[in-house]
Every structure is written in C-alpha cells, then in structure tokens.
Coordinates of C-alpha atoms in Angstrom, one line a residue:
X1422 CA 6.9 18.1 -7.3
X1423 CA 4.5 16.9 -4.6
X1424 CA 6.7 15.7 -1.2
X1425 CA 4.3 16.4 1.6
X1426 CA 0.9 16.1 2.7
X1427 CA -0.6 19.6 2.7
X1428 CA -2.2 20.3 6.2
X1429 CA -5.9 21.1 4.9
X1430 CA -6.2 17.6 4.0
X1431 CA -6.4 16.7 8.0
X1432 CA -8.7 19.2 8.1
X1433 CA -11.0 18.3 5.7
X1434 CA -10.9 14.5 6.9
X1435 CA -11.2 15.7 10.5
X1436 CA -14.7 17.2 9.4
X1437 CA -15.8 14.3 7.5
X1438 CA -14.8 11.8 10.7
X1439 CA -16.7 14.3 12.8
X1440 CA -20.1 14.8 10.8
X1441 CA -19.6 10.7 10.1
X1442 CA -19.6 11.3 13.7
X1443 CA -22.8 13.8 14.4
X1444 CA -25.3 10.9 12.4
X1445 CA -24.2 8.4 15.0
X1446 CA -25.4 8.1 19.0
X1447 CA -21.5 8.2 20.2
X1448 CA -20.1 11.1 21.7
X1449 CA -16.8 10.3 20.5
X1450 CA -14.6 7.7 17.4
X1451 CA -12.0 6.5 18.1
X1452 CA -9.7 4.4 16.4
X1453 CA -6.8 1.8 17.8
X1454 CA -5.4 1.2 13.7
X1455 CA -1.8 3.3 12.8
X1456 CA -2.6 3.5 9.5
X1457 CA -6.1 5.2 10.3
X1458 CA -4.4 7.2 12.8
X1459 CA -1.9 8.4 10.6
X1460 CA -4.7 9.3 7.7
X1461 CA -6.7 11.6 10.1
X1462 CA -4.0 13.4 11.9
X1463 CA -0.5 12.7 10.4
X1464 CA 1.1 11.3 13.6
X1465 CA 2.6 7.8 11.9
X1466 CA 4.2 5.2 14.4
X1467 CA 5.0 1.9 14.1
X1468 CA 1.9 -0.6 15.7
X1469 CA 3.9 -2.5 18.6
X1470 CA 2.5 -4.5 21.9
X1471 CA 2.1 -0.4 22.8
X1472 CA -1.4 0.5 22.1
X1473 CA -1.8 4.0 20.7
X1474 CA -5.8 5.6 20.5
X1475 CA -6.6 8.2 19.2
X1476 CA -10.0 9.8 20.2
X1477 CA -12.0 12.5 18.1
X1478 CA -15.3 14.5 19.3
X1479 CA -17.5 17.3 17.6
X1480 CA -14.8 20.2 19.2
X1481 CA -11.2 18.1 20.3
X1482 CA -9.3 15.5 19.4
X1483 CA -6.8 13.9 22.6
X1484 CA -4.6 10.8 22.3
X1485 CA -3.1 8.0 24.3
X1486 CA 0.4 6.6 23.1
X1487 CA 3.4 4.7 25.2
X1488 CA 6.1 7.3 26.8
X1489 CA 8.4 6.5 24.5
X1490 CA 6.1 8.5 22.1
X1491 CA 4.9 11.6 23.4
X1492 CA 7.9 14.0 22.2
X1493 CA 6.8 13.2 18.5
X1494 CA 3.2 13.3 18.9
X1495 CA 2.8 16.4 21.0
X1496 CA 4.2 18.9 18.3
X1497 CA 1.2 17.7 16.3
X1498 CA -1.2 20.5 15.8
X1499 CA -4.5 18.5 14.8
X1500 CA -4.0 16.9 18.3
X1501 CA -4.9 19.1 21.3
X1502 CA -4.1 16.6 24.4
X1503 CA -1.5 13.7 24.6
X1504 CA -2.3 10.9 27.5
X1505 CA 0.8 8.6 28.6
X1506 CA 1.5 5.5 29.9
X1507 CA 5.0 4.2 30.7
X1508 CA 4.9 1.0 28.7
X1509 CA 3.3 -2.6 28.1
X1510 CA 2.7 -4.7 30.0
X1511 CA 3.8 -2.4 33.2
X1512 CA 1.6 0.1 32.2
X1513 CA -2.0 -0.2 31.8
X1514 CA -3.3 1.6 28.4
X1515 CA -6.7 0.9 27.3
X1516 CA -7.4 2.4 31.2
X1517 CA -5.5 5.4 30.3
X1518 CA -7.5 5.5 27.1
X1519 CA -10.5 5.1 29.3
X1520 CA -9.2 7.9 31.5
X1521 CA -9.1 10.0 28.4
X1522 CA -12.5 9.2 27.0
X1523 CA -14.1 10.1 30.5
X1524 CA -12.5 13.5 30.4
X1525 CA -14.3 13.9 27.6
X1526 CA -17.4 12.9 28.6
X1527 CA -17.4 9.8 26.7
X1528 CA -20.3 7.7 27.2
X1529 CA -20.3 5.8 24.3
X1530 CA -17.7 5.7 21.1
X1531 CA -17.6 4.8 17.4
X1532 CA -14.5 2.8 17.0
X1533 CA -12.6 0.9 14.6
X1534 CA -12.1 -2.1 17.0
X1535 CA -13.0 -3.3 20.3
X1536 CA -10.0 -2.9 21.9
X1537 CA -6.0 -2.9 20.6
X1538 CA -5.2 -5.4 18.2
X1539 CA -3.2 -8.4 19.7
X1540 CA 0.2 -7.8 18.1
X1541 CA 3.8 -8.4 18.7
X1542 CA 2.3 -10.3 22.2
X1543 CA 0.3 -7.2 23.2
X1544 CA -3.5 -8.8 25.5
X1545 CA -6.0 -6.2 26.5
X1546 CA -9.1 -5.6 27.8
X1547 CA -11.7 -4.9 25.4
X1548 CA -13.0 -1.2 25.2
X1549 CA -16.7 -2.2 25.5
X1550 CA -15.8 -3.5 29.3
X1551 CA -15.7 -0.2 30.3
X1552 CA -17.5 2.5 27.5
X1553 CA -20.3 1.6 25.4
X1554 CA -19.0 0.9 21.7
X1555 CA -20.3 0.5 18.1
X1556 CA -17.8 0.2 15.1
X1557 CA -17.4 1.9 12.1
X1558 CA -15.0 1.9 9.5
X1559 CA -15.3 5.1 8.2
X1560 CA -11.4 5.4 7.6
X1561 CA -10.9 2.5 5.8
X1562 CA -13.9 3.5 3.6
X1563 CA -12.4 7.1 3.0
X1564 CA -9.0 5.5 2.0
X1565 CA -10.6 4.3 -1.3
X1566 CA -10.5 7.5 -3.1
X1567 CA -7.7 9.8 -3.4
X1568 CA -7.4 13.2 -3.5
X1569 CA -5.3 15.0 -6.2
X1570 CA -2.9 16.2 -3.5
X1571 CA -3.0 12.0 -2.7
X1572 CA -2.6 10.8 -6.1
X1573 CA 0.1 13.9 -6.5
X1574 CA 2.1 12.2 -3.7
X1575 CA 1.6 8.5 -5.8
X1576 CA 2.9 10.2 -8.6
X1577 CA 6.3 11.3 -7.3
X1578 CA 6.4 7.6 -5.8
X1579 CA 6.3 6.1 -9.3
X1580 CA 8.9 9.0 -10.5
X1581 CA 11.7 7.2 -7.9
X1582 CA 10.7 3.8 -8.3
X1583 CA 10.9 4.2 -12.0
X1584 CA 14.6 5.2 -11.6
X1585 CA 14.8 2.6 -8.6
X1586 CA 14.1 0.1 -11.6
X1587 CA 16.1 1.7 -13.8
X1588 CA 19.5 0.9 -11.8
X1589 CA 17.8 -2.0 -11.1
X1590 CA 18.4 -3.6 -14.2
X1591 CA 21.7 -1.8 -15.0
X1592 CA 23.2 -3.6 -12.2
X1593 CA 21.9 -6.9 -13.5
X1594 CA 24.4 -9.4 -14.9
X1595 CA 25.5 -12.8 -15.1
X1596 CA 27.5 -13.6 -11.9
X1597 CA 25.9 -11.3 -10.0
X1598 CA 23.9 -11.4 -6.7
X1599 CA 20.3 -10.4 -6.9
X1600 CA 20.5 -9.7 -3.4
X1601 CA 23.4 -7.3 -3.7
X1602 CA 22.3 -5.7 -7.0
X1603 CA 19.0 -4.9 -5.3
X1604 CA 20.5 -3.0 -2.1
X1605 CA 23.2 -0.8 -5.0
X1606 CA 19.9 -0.1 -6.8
X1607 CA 18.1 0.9 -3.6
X1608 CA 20.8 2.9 -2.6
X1609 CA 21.8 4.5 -5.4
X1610 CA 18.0 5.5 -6.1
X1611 CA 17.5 6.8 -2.8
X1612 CA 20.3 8.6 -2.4
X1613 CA 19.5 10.7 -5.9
X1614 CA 15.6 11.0 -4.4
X1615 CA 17.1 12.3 -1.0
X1616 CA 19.8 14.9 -2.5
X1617 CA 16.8 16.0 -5.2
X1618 CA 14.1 16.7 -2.3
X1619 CA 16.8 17.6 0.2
X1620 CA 15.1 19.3 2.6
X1621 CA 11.6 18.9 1.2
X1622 CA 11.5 14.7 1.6
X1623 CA 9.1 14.1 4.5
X1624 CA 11.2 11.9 7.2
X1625 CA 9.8 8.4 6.6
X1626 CA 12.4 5.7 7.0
X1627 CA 14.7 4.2 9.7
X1628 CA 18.0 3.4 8.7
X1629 CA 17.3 2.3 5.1
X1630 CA 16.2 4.6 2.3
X1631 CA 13.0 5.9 0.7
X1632 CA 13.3 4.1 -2.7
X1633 CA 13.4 0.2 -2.5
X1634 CA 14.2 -2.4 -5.7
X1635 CA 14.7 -5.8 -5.5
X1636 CA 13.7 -9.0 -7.4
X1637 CA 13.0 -12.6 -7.2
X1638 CA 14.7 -14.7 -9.5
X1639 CA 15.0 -18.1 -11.3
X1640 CA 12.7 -20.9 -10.1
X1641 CA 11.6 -18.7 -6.9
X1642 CA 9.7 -16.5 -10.3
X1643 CA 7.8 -19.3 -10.1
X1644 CA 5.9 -18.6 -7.0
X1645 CA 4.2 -15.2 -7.0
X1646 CA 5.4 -14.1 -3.7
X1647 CA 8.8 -16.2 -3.8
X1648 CA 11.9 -15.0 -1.9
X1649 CA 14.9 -14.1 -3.2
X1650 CA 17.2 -16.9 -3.9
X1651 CA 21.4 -17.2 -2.9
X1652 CA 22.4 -17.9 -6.1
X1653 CA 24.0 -16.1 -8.4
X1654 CA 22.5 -14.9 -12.0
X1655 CA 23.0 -17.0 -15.1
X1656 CA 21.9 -16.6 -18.6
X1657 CA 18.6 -17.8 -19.1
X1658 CA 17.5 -16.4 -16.0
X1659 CA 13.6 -14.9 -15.1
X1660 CA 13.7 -11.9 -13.0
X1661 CA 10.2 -11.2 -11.5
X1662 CA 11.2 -6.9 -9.8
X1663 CA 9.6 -4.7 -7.8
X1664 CA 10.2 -1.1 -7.0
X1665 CA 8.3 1.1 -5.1
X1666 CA 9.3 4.9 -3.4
X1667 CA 7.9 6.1 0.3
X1668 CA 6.7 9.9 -0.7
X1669 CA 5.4 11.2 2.9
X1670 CA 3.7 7.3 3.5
X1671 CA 2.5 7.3 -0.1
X1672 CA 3.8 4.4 -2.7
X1673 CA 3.8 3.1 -5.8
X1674 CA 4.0 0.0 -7.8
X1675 CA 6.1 -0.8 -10.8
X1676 CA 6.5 -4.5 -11.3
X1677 CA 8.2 -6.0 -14.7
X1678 CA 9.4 -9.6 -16.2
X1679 CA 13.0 -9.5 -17.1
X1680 CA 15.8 -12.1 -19.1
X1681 CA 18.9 -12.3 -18.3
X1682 CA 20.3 -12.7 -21.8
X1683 CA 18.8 -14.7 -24.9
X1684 CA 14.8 -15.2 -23.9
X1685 CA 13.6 -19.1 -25.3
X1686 CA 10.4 -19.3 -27.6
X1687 CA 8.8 -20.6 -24.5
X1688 CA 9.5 -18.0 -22.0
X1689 CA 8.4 -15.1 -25.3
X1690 CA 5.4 -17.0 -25.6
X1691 CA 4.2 -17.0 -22.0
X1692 CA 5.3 -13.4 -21.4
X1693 CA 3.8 -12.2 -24.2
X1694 CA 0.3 -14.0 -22.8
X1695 CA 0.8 -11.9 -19.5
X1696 CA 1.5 -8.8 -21.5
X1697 CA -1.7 -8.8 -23.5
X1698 CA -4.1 -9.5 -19.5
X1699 CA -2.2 -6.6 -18.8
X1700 CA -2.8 -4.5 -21.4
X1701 CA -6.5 -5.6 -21.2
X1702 CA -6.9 -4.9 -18.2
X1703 CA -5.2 -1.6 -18.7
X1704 CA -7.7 -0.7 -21.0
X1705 CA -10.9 -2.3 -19.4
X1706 CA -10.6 0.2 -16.3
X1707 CA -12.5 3.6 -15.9
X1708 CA -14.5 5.7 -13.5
X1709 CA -18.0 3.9 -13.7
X1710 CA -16.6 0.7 -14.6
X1711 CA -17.2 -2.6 -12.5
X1712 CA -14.5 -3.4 -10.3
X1713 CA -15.0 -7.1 -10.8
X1714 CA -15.6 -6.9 -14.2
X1715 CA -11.6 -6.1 -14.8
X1716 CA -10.7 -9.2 -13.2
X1717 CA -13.5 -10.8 -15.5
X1718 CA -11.8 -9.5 -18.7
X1719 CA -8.1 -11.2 -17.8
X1720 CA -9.5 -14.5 -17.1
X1721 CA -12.0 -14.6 -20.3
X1722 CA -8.6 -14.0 -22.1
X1723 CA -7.0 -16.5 -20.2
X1724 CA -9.6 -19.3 -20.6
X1725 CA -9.4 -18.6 -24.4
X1726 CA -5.7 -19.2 -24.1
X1727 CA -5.8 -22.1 -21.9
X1728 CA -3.7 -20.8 -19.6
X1729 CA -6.2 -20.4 -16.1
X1730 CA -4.2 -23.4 -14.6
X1731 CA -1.2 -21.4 -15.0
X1732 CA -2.8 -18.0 -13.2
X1733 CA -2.7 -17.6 -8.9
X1734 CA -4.5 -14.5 -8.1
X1735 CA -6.5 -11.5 -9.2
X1736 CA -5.4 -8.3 -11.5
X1737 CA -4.3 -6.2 -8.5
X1738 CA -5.4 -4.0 -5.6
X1739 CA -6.1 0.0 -4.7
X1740 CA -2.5 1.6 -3.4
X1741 CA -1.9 4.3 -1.2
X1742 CA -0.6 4.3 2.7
X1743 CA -1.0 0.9 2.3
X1744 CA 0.4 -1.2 0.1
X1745 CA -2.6 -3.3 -0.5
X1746 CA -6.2 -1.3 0.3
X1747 CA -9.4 -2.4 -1.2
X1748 CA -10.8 -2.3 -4.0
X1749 CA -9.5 -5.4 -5.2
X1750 CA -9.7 -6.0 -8.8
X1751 CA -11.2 -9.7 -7.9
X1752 CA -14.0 -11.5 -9.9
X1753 CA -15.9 -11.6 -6.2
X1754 CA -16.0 -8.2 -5.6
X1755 CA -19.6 -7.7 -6.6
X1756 CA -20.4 -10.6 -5.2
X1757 CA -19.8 -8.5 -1.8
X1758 CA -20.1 -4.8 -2.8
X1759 CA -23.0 -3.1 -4.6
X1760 CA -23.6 0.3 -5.8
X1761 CA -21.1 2.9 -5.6
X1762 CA -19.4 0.6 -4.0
X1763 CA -18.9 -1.6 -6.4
X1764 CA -17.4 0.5 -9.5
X1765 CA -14.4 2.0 -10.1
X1766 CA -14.5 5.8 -8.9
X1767 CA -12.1 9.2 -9.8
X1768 CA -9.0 9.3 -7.2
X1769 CA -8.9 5.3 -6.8
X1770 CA -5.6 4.3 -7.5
X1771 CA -4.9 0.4 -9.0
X1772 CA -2.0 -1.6 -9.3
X1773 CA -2.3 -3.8 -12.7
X1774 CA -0.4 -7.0 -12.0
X1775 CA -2.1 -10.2 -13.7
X1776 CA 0.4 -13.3 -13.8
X1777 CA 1.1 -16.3 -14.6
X1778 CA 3.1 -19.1 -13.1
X1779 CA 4.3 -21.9 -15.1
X1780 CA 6.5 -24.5 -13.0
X1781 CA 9.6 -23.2 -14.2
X1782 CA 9.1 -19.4 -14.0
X1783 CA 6.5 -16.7 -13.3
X1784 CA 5.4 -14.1 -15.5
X1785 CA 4.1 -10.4 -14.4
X1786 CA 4.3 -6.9 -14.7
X1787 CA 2.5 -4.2 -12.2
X1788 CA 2.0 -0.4 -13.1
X1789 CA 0.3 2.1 -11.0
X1790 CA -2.8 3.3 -12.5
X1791 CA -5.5 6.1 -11.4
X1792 CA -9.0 6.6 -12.0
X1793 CA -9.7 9.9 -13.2
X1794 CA -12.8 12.0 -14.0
X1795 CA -12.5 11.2 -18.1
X1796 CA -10.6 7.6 -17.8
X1797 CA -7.3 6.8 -16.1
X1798 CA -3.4 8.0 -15.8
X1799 CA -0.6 5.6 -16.0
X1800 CA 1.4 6.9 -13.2
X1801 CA 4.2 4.2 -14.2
X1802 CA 6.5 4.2 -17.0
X1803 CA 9.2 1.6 -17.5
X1804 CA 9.1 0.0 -20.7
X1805 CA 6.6 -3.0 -21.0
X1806 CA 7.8 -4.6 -24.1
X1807 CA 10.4 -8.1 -24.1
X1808 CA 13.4 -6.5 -25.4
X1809 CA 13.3 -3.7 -23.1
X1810 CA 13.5 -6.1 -20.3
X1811 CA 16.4 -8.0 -21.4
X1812 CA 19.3 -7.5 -19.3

C-alpha cells in the first residue's frame, strides 16, 4: 500500500535538475510553476497572485514564498533557505527573488518562465529585467515517465476511486439528485480511504476529502465536459461518472457510461461503438508504440462505423500530479514530437477515454492505464460491460 512519496525520489530529481543544470551556461534554474515546484522538492501550495520561486544551484537550493507560507515550507529538508515577502501587491517578490538569486551569485538562470505567471490578478516584472535568463522545461519533460514508486502512488489512486464509483452507483436512483448522490459517494469513499490509511494518508485536501465521484447526467452527457444538471434522475437516464482519489498529489481516472433503468436499442448500440475504441485502444498501446498512432486506431474504427461526426476529442492524456500532462494520445502528436519523444515509454501513465456524443447523450468510459517494460497494466477496474452499468 503505497501513500507517500518516498524522500529519495527528490533526491534523485534534484540531481537530474542539477546535471540538466551543469550542460547549461546558468548558474542557477529556477522555476515560478507549483506543480514543478512541488515535483522537485515536495513543498505543494496552491498558485495565488503570491509568487513562489524556487531556485536550485550545483550545491543549494533557497526559496521565495509570501509570509503566509514560510511555517510550511521551512520544515522542508530538500530546501536549505526560505526568502519572505509580506504579500502582493504590498510586497515586492520577484525583487526578493532577485535578492535571493544574488546571494547566490546568480548571474544568469535556467527558468521555467520569465517571470510569475499572471494569475488570480497577480502583474510582475519580468525576471530577465534584472538576471540574464534562458528557459527550460526540464520538469515538465521529466513528468512524462513515472517511477514505480509514481505509478505505486497511481495505483492506490485507482484502488479509492474504484470504491468511490462503487457507491457512486449504489446511490443512484430514480428521484434522486445527482448532485447529492455524488457528495454521499464522495464522502462515504473518503471517509473509508481516510480511516484505512489513518495516519499514513499524506495531508492533501482542504475541507473536502481525498476521494471525489460525481457525474453528469441526461442531455448535459451530451457535451463532453457538461455540468451537472438540477434535475432529478429518471428512468431512461445517461450518466457520464468520474472518480478519481488524491494519494500524496497523485490521481487516477475511472470514467464509465451508466443507465438508469431499461437501456433503448439506440443508446446499446452507441455504447457498445464507444466500448469497442476503447478496447482498441486498450489494446493498441505499448512501450515502443506511436503515441499518435493510438488515436489513429479509434478513429479508423470510427470512420468504418460512420460515427466521426459523433466523436469531440482525442483517446486521452498522461496522468499524474496533474490531471492532464502530455503525452496526449492525439493523431497530431507526431506531427510535433519525434523520436523518443514520440512513442509510448515504461512508467507513462494514460487515461483511455474515447467518446462519442450524439445530440441526445454522450457516450465514454476512461481507465487508467501504464506503460510497462513487457506491455501495460490496467490500474482501473470497474466493470466495462452495459449491464454492469445499469443502475
């Protein structure tokens, strides 16, 4: 039962940042992105108008963050100096950052951006006005593959959101409220993951819980990322779910097509269609295997069925701290990505999510898959056939 990080993962993507580092002209990297942040030294906060950058050289790694977060970073052990301002706009970060850089005799950096991004309000300086800067995205690149202590931490994801699911539909009835039946499935999954782990779960959440399941229902099916409608459930109904489990930042993806009662010829037929592209494409991926040629598969299968009107996007997406990273599973993606680059590698984890959207309902399962060494692991297990999702 994987629940946590282990700490010689920092290290090892410490050294990799730092001998990314040692072929480059900068004296430092730095990186303004929490998610890149995060992967290299475990300190996660949420990305505000309060800049946070984190600054890595051949021997230290320092950090500028708001006041309001230096009692959680500074316990960090990867991080060996913590740089405040009070807050934005009173404060003035990117010169603290600065501050921080020349301390370390920074002359020029490597970063992931030119500056903070421009969120929630937040205008800056660029960093280039007062350091010289190149970019890299070395993190973003790194994300791609997994480890197994990664893919461990997926794993246990799909685990909860498998039982998220699993109260998900037994609280699904005529009458009602998808809203409602998706907060008692939430809760009731995440309170069984949270008494499980006890004292093991790694604190990730704010108020709500680490397992969430919810749906989209009736005509909102229809579009792929439709919200969830006031009105109750009725027989004949389309339920397009989702569940997913935060396990230390990590998550999964278990997606299925569900009937509320009696299923019509039509909507068999159409699920059915979105059943075989997904066992297809299910089949089609592998380490070695082109990334757009997945994508390729589903749509020669839809084109024989005559259905690529009724299809909106690609076969999915990598998964990890994010919930969409690339590789995508697009029909483009060689178009911009040779080489390596553009296969399917060991430790890349894929959601497997074709669809299609009639303008009644939509149709579309997602499973978590990884890439291994030999071929791949399902990492997610609710049933897939029609009359398992029947509620």
């Amino acid at each position: 039962m994987a629940t946590r990080l282990p700490a010689a993962a920092f290290d090892d993507r410490l050294a990799a940042v730092r001998d990314r580092l040692a072929a480059t002209d900068a004296d430092a990297a730095t990186w303004f992105g929490a998610t890149a942040i995060e992967y290299l030294t475990g300190f996660h906060h949420i990305q505000t108008e309060r800049p946070v950058v984190l600054a890595v050289t051949a021997d230290r790694v320092e950090i500028t963050v708001p006041r309001l977060e230096v009692e959680r970073v500074e316990p960090n052990p990867r991080i060996g100096a913590v740089h405040h301002y009070f807050d934005y706009p009173g404060g003035d970060p990117i010169r603290v950052a600065v501050e921080m850089l020349n301390g370390l005799d920074v002359d020029r950096a490597a970063t992931d951006a030119d500056g903070a991004p421009g969120v929630m309000g937040y205008e800056g300086p660029a960093l280039s006005e007062f350091v010289d800067v190149e970019t890299q995205s070395w993190i973003d690149r790194m994300r791609w593959e997994k480890s197994d202590a990664e893919v461990d931490l997926i794993r246990e994801s799909a685990k909860w959101a498998n039982l998220g699911h699993r109260y998900l539909a037994d609280f699904s009835e005529p009458g009602a409220h998808p809203a409602t039946v998706s907060q008692r499935a939430s809760t009731e999954a995440s309170r069984a993951m949270l008494d499980t782990l006890g004292d093991a779960y790694s604190v990730r959440v704010r108020g709500g819980g680490p397992v969430h399941a919810g749906y989209i229902s009736g005509s909102e099916t229809a579009l792929p990322h439709g919200h969830t409608p006031n009105e109750r459930l009725a027989e004949g109904d389309v339920l397009v779910t989702g569940a997913t489990a935060d396990v230390d930042g990590y998550r999964s993806e278990l997606e299925r097509t569900m009937f509320v009662g009696d299923y019509s010829d039509e909507q068999e037929h159409y699920f059915e269609l979105m059943l075989e592209a997904q066992t297809l494409a299910i089949d089609a991926l592998g380490p070695g295997v082109p990334v757009a040629e997945v994508d390729e598969v589903v749509w020669e299968y839809f084109e024989e069925q005559g259905v690529t009107d009724l299809a909106r996007h690609h076969v999915g997406h990598n998964i990890g701290l994010g919930a969409h990273e690339p590789p995508y599973i697009d029909r483009g993606w060689g178009d911009r990505y040779d080489g390596d680059d553009a296969v399917m590698a060991p430790g890349q984890v894929y959601t497997i999510e074709p669809g299609l959207y009639t303008d009644e309902y939509g149709y579309r399962h997602s499973d978590t898959v990884a890439i291994t060494e030999s071929g791949t692991e399902t990492l997610t297990h609710f049933p897939r056939d029609i009359d398992a999702n029947v509620v």
